[in-house]
Short mmCIF file of C-alpha atoms and ligand atoms in Angstrom, two decimals:
data_model
loop_
_atom_site.label_atom_id
_atom_site.label_comp_id
_atom_site.label_asym_id
_atom_site.label_seq_id
_atom_site.Cartn_x
_atom_site.Cartn_y
_atom_site.Cartn_z
CA MET A 12 22.70 9.52 19.09
CA GLN A 13 22.90 5.77 18.59
CA GLY A 14 19.20 5.01 18.86
CA LEU A 15 17.75 1.54 18.42
CA LEU A 16 16.67 0.77 14.87
CA SER A 17 13.72 -1.55 14.31
CA VAL A 18 13.61 -3.15 10.89
CA VAL A 19 10.08 -4.21 9.92
CA ILE A 20 9.98 -6.95 7.30
CA PRO A 21 6.64 -8.23 5.96
CA ALA A 22 6.96 -11.79 4.74
CA TYR A 23 4.35 -13.87 2.96
CA ASN A 24 5.40 -17.29 1.74
CA GLU A 25 9.05 -16.28 1.76
CA GLU A 26 10.61 -19.53 3.00
CA GLN A 27 13.43 -19.19 0.50
CA MET A 28 14.27 -15.67 1.59
CA ILE A 29 13.98 -15.62 5.41
CA GLU A 30 17.48 -16.84 6.29
CA LYS A 31 19.04 -14.84 3.49
CA ALA A 32 17.25 -11.67 4.61
CA ILE A 33 18.31 -12.16 8.23
CA SER A 34 21.96 -12.67 7.32
CA VAL A 35 22.18 -9.89 4.72
CA ILE A 36 20.29 -7.23 6.70
CA GLY A 37 21.90 -8.34 9.97
CA SER A 38 25.44 -8.14 8.62
CA VAL A 39 24.86 -4.73 7.02
CA LEU A 40 23.64 -3.33 10.35
CA GLN A 41 26.34 -5.07 12.37
CA GLY A 42 28.95 -3.73 9.97
CA ALA A 43 27.65 -0.21 10.46
CA GLU A 44 27.43 -0.77 14.24
CA ILE A 45 23.79 0.21 14.42
CA PRO A 46 21.88 -1.25 17.40
CA HIS A 47 18.94 -3.03 15.84
CA GLU A 48 16.12 -5.54 16.02
CA LEU A 49 14.57 -7.38 13.08
CA ILE A 50 10.79 -7.73 13.24
CA PHE A 51 9.45 -10.20 10.72
CA VAL A 52 5.72 -10.24 10.18
CA ASP A 53 4.58 -13.54 8.74
CA ASP A 54 1.43 -12.55 6.89
CA GLY A 55 -0.31 -15.92 7.27
CA SER A 56 2.12 -17.87 5.09
CA SER A 57 1.13 -21.37 4.06
CA ASP A 58 4.71 -22.61 3.64
CA THR A 59 7.50 -23.10 6.20
CA THR A 60 8.15 -19.37 6.68
CA TRP A 61 6.93 -19.36 10.26
CA ARG A 62 8.91 -22.44 11.30
CA ARG A 63 12.09 -20.99 9.83
CA LEU A 64 11.40 -17.72 11.58
CA SER A 65 10.89 -19.26 15.00
CA ASP A 66 14.08 -21.30 14.55
CA ALA A 67 15.99 -18.18 13.59
CA ALA A 68 14.56 -16.27 16.56
CA ARG A 69 15.87 -18.97 18.89
CA ARG A 70 19.37 -18.70 17.43
CA ASP A 71 19.56 -14.92 17.05
CA SER A 72 18.31 -12.56 19.74
CA HIS A 73 17.93 -9.74 17.18
CA VAL A 74 15.16 -11.61 15.40
CA HIS A 75 11.52 -11.28 16.42
CA GLY A 76 8.48 -12.65 14.65
CA ILE A 77 4.75 -12.06 14.51
CA HIS A 78 2.49 -14.62 12.91
CA PHE A 79 -0.92 -13.63 11.54
CA SER A 80 -3.85 -15.98 11.77
CA ARG A 81 -4.34 -15.65 8.01
CA ASN A 82 -3.19 -13.46 5.13
CA PHE A 83 -4.12 -9.86 5.89
CA GLY A 84 -2.00 -8.18 3.22
CA LYS A 85 1.23 -6.25 3.22
CA GLU A 86 -0.21 -3.02 4.63
CA ALA A 87 -1.55 -4.82 7.69
CA ALA A 88 1.77 -6.61 8.11
CA ILE A 89 3.67 -3.31 8.06
CA MET A 90 1.30 -1.81 10.63
CA ALA A 91 1.69 -4.83 12.91
CA GLY A 92 5.47 -4.62 12.67
CA LEU A 93 5.44 -0.90 13.46
CA ALA A 94 3.12 -1.48 16.41
CA GLN A 95 5.53 -4.07 17.77
CA ALA A 96 8.70 -2.06 17.15
CA ARG A 97 10.55 -0.71 20.16
CA GLY A 98 13.14 1.29 18.26
CA ASP A 99 13.71 5.03 18.20
CA CYS A 100 13.27 4.73 14.47
CA CYS A 101 11.94 2.06 12.11
CA VAL A 102 12.84 0.96 8.62
CA VAL A 103 10.32 -0.94 6.49
CA ILE A 104 11.90 -3.21 3.90
CA ASP A 105 10.74 -6.08 1.67
CA CYS A 106 11.73 -9.59 2.59
CA ASP A 107 12.77 -10.42 -0.97
CA LEU A 108 15.71 -7.95 -0.77
CA GLN A 109 14.41 -5.99 -3.75
CA HIS A 110 15.02 -2.98 -1.53
CA PRO A 111 18.81 -2.79 -1.07
CA PRO A 112 19.69 -3.20 2.66
CA GLU A 113 23.01 -1.40 2.01
CA LYS A 114 20.98 1.80 1.96
CA ILE A 115 19.82 1.42 5.56
CA PRO A 116 22.99 2.91 7.18
CA GLU A 117 22.60 5.90 4.85
CA MET A 118 19.00 6.35 5.97
CA TYR A 119 20.00 5.93 9.58
CA ALA A 120 22.68 8.62 9.23
CA LEU A 121 20.05 11.01 7.84
CA TRP A 122 17.82 10.21 10.81
CA GLN A 123 20.72 11.03 13.12
CA GLN A 124 20.97 14.39 11.39
CA GLY A 125 17.39 15.08 12.44
CA TYR A 126 15.21 13.93 9.53
CA GLU A 127 12.05 12.22 10.72
CA VAL A 128 10.96 10.46 7.52
CA VAL A 129 13.43 9.13 4.97
CA GLU A 130 11.68 7.95 1.81
CA GLY A 131 13.20 5.42 -0.53
CA GLN A 132 12.48 6.49 -4.11
CA LYS A 133 12.75 4.01 -6.94
CA SER A 134 15.14 5.34 -9.52
CA SER A 135 14.18 2.47 -11.80
CA ARG A 136 11.20 0.18 -11.56
CA GLY A 137 12.99 -3.13 -12.15
CA ALA A 138 11.80 -5.65 -14.70
CA GLU A 139 8.07 -5.40 -15.49
CA SER A 140 5.75 -6.14 -18.35
CA MET A 141 4.59 -3.22 -20.50
CA ALA A 142 0.97 -3.58 -19.39
CA HIS A 143 2.07 -3.56 -15.76
CA ALA A 144 4.19 -0.44 -16.24
CA TRP A 145 1.31 1.29 -18.02
CA ALA A 146 -1.21 0.40 -15.30
CA ALA A 147 1.26 1.49 -12.61
CA LYS A 148 1.73 4.83 -14.37
CA TRP A 149 -2.02 5.51 -14.34
CA PHE A 150 -2.43 4.37 -10.79
CA TYR A 151 0.35 6.64 -9.56
CA ALA A 152 -0.94 9.59 -11.58
CA LEU A 153 -4.34 9.22 -9.86
CA ILE A 154 -2.86 8.66 -6.42
CA SER A 155 -0.49 11.60 -6.81
CA ARG A 156 -3.41 13.88 -7.62
CA ALA A 157 -5.44 12.53 -4.74
CA THR A 158 -2.72 12.93 -2.14
CA GLY A 159 -1.07 16.02 -3.56
CA PHE A 160 2.35 14.34 -3.44
CA ASP A 161 4.33 12.93 -6.31
CA MET A 162 3.95 9.21 -5.73
CA SER A 163 5.26 7.99 -9.08
CA SER A 164 8.52 6.68 -7.64
CA ALA A 165 7.33 6.10 -4.07
CA SER A 166 8.01 2.75 -2.44
CA ASP A 167 7.42 1.07 0.91
CA PHE A 168 11.13 1.29 1.67
CA LYS A 169 11.22 4.00 4.34
CA LEU A 170 12.72 5.05 7.60
CA LEU A 171 10.34 6.58 10.14
CA ASP A 172 11.13 8.33 13.38
CA ARG A 173 9.35 7.17 16.56
CA LYS A 174 7.06 10.23 16.34
CA ALA A 175 5.93 9.31 12.83
CA VAL A 176 5.51 5.66 13.80
CA ASP A 177 3.29 6.59 16.73
CA VAL A 178 1.11 8.75 14.51
CA LEU A 179 0.75 5.96 11.95
CA ILE A 180 -0.12 3.19 14.38
CA ASN A 181 -2.69 5.37 16.11
CA MET A 182 -4.57 6.10 12.91
CA GLN A 183 -8.06 4.75 12.98
CA GLU A 184 -8.24 3.83 9.30
CA ARG A 185 -8.71 0.12 8.67
CA ASN A 186 -7.67 0.44 5.08
CA ALA A 187 -4.36 2.17 5.46
CA PHE A 188 -2.26 2.74 2.36
CA PHE A 189 1.15 2.92 4.00
CA ARG A 190 3.05 4.41 1.10
CA ALA A 191 0.76 7.42 0.80
CA LEU A 192 -0.05 7.83 4.49
CA SER A 193 3.59 8.16 5.39
CA SER A 194 3.83 11.15 3.02
CA TRP A 195 0.50 12.52 4.16
CA ILE A 196 1.57 12.74 7.83
CA GLY A 197 4.27 15.25 6.94
CA PHE A 198 7.28 15.65 9.28
CA GLN A 199 10.81 16.58 8.26
CA THR A 200 11.18 14.47 5.13
CA ILE A 201 14.03 13.65 2.79
CA SER A 202 14.26 11.18 -0.10
CA ILE A 203 17.04 8.91 -1.20
CA SER A 204 16.91 6.98 -4.44
CA PHE A 205 17.62 3.30 -4.91
CA ASP A 206 17.54 0.78 -7.74
CA VAL A 207 14.95 -1.97 -7.46
CA GLN A 208 16.84 -5.25 -7.37
CA GLU A 209 15.76 -8.48 -9.00
CA ARG A 210 13.89 -10.86 -6.74
CA GLU A 211 16.39 -13.54 -5.75
CA ALA A 212 14.05 -16.41 -4.99
CA GLY A 213 10.36 -17.13 -4.74
CA GLN A 214 7.70 -15.22 -6.67
CA SER A 215 5.99 -11.90 -6.55
CA LYS A 216 2.79 -12.24 -4.52
CA TRP A 217 0.82 -9.99 -6.81
CA SER A 218 -1.53 -11.38 -9.39
CA THR A 219 -3.07 -8.96 -11.88
CA LYS A 220 -6.37 -9.31 -10.04
CA ALA A 221 -4.75 -8.53 -6.68
CA LEU A 222 -3.00 -5.50 -8.13
CA PHE A 223 -6.26 -4.21 -9.60
CA ARG A 224 -8.04 -4.59 -6.28
CA TYR A 225 -5.12 -2.91 -4.52
CA ALA A 226 -5.27 0.02 -6.94
CA VAL A 227 -9.05 0.50 -6.63
CA ASN A 228 -8.94 0.22 -2.83
CA ASN A 229 -6.17 2.73 -2.45
CA ILE A 230 -7.65 5.22 -4.87
CA ALA A 231 -10.94 5.01 -2.95
CA SER A 232 -9.20 5.45 0.39
CA PHE A 233 -7.47 8.64 -0.72
CA SER A 234 -9.81 10.20 -3.21
CA THR A 235 -13.48 10.96 -3.79
CA ALA A 236 -12.75 11.87 -7.42
CA PRO A 237 -14.86 8.96 -8.78
CA MET A 238 -17.90 10.41 -7.02
CA GLN A 239 -17.19 13.86 -8.39
CA LEU A 240 -16.99 12.26 -11.80
CA ILE A 241 -20.65 11.32 -11.38
CA THR A 242 -21.59 14.96 -10.88
CA GLY A 243 -19.63 15.78 -14.03
CA LEU A 244 -21.49 13.13 -16.00
CA GLY A 245 -24.80 14.42 -14.64
CA ILE A 246 -24.02 17.91 -15.90
CA LEU A 247 -23.03 16.51 -19.28
CA MET A 248 -26.35 14.65 -19.51
CA LEU A 249 -28.23 17.80 -18.54
CA ILE A 250 -26.61 19.81 -21.35
CA LEU A 251 -27.33 16.98 -23.76
CA SER A 252 -30.96 16.81 -22.69
CA ILE A 253 -31.44 20.57 -23.11
CA VAL A 254 -30.08 20.44 -26.65
CA LEU A 255 -32.02 17.34 -27.65
CA GLY A 256 -35.13 18.61 -25.87
CA GLY A 257 -34.93 21.83 -27.88
CA ILE A 258 -34.65 19.89 -31.12
CA ALA A 259 -37.54 17.59 -30.18
CA LEU A 260 -39.82 20.51 -29.30
CA ALA A 261 -38.94 22.39 -32.47
CA GLN A 262 -39.74 19.29 -34.49
CA LYS A 263 -43.06 18.88 -32.71
CA PHE A 264 -44.15 22.43 -33.52
CA MET A 265 -43.16 21.90 -37.13
CA GLY A 266 -45.34 18.81 -37.20
CA GLN A 267 -42.67 16.10 -37.65
CA ALA A 268 -42.72 14.63 -34.14
CA LEU A 269 -42.75 10.93 -35.04
CA GLU A 270 -39.11 10.79 -36.14
CA GLY A 271 -36.19 9.95 -33.90
CA PHE A 272 -37.03 6.60 -32.35
CA THR A 273 -33.39 5.47 -32.62
CA THR A 274 -32.32 8.55 -30.67
CA VAL A 275 -34.73 7.64 -27.90
CA ILE A 276 -33.32 4.13 -27.61
CA LEU A 277 -29.72 5.37 -27.65
CA ILE A 278 -30.34 7.98 -24.98
CA GLN A 279 -32.23 5.46 -22.88
CA LEU A 280 -29.35 2.97 -23.01
CA PHE A 281 -26.71 5.60 -22.44
CA SER A 282 -28.37 7.21 -19.47
CA SER A 283 -29.30 3.97 -17.77
CA SER A 284 -25.75 2.67 -18.04
CA ILE A 285 -24.42 5.88 -16.56
CA ILE A 286 -26.93 5.62 -13.73
CA MET A 287 -25.91 2.05 -13.00
CA ILE A 288 -22.20 2.83 -13.03
CA SER A 289 -22.87 5.78 -10.72
CA LEU A 290 -24.81 3.62 -8.32
CA GLY A 291 -21.94 1.15 -8.39
CA ILE A 292 -19.40 3.84 -7.50
CA ILE A 293 -21.58 5.16 -4.68
CA GLY A 294 -22.19 1.62 -3.51
CA TYR A 295 -18.48 1.01 -3.42
CA TYR A 296 -17.91 3.96 -1.13
CA ILE A 297 -20.80 2.88 1.08
CA ALA A 298 -19.21 -0.55 1.35
CA ARG A 299 -15.99 1.12 2.41
CA ILE A 300 -17.83 3.14 5.07
CA TYR A 301 -19.43 -0.08 6.26
CA ASP A 302 -16.02 -1.75 6.48
CA GLU A 303 -14.57 1.09 8.49
CA ILE A 304 -17.55 1.38 10.81
CA LYS A 305 -17.49 -2.28 11.76
CA GLY A 306 -14.16 -1.48 13.40
CA ARG A 307 -12.72 -4.94 13.01
CA PRO A 308 -9.03 -5.26 13.83
CA ARG A 309 -6.60 -4.72 10.98
CA TYR A 310 -4.99 -8.06 11.64
CA ILE A 311 -5.11 -10.95 14.09
CA VAL A 312 -1.90 -12.16 15.68
CA ALA A 313 -1.83 -15.93 16.15
CA ASP A 314 1.67 -16.28 17.57
CA THR A 315 4.90 -14.43 18.26
CA CYS A 316 8.51 -15.54 18.60
CA GLY A 317 11.71 -14.00 19.88
CA TYR A 318 10.11 -12.16 22.79
CA ASP A 319 11.39 -12.88 26.30
CA ASP A 320 8.00 -13.15 27.96
CA GLU A 321 7.07 -16.33 26.13
CA SER A 322 7.87 -19.92 27.06
N1 LIG B 13 3.85 -9.45 1.26
C1 LIG B 13 3.07 -9.59 2.42
N2 LIG B 13 1.75 -9.93 2.29
C2 LIG B 13 1.16 -10.12 1.08
C3 LIG B 13 1.95 -9.93 -0.08
C4 LIG B 13 3.27 -9.60 0.04
O1 LIG B 13 3.56 -9.43 3.54
O2 LIG B 13 -0.03 -10.42 1.04
C5 LIG B 13 5.28 -9.09 1.39
C6 LIG B 13 6.24 -10.02 0.66
O3 LIG B 13 6.60 -11.11 1.47
C7 LIG B 13 7.42 -9.11 0.39
C8 LIG B 13 6.76 -7.76 0.18
O4 LIG B 13 5.47 -7.84 0.79
O5 LIG B 13 8.30 -9.02 1.50
C9 LIG B 13 6.66 -7.40 -1.28
O6 LIG B 13 5.98 -8.41 -1.96
P1 LIG B 13 6.37 -8.88 -3.43
O7 LIG B 13 7.84 -9.01 -3.56
O8 LIG B 13 5.54 -10.07 -3.73
O9 LIG B 13 5.85 -7.64 -4.27
P2 LIG B 13 6.60 -6.92 -5.47
O10 LIG B 13 8.03 -6.73 -5.05
O11 LIG B 13 6.47 -7.84 -6.63
O12 LIG B 13 5.87 -5.64 -5.61
MG1 LIG B 14 9.26 -7.99 -4.35
#
């Protein structure tokens, strides 16, 4: 079956990469004779990304573009691209070509054999600082526990069958973590490994602060472990208080009750900090509930290009 392949490409301030991505991905797919469309999602770029995209869409009928009203983040961009895709299967790939497009025909062939989700697994993580690698290791350890899948080499480079795409775009979650959700939905899955390439031009869009927020958000959206931690701490404090209470009472009956002021201060400080941290964690989850319940759209589309029904 030669089904249509939609390639979803999130792009945020990628003016240096747009044309390159179109020509490289386009020629790989043309070479393999795969019917395809390229759906670029401009995630509210502040550079010339959108202008270059609309120009390219005019020249090349394979190219389609969606322009967000502001930056909504990569996950939202992927969801928008999937929602717009008309293909029988979709591939999600980074605009910076760090995910090798040469792998797409291989993924497509697996889809033709009947696999519904083809996961790209990083066989190496590319160049990173030590602190980054360390933080990533912890993050993936937590996420893997929370989802029950090994996420340590997971990436956003995936092929999804129409069935899987429909499930994903109909999910109600505002805060979707694409990488984990696409494992969570199940389906007939197979992995292929790839080497992360160097970024050819432009810069990574992730500051340390953004990565930290991303990690915390995604852990919270897949796991309630931090809240269970509070229960654990409560039990610990209870045991501590029984022991110390026993000592204090014994001392009182032996007539030496005035000692131990330092202990009182230490326990006071310790328990109040634990209480505050706990309130913070609970507050964070409440904020997340609030976000979800408002039901705001995941993204706002300001403009599209490359679709016939527009002027
Ligand atoms: N991206 C996006 N919105 C953002 C940040 C990034 O659509 O807010 C896109 C970006 O254009 C690229 C992909 O997500 O196509 C991966 O981003 P980047 O290369 O900066 O991340 P890294 O490869 O360093 O993890
Ligand atoms: Mg990149």
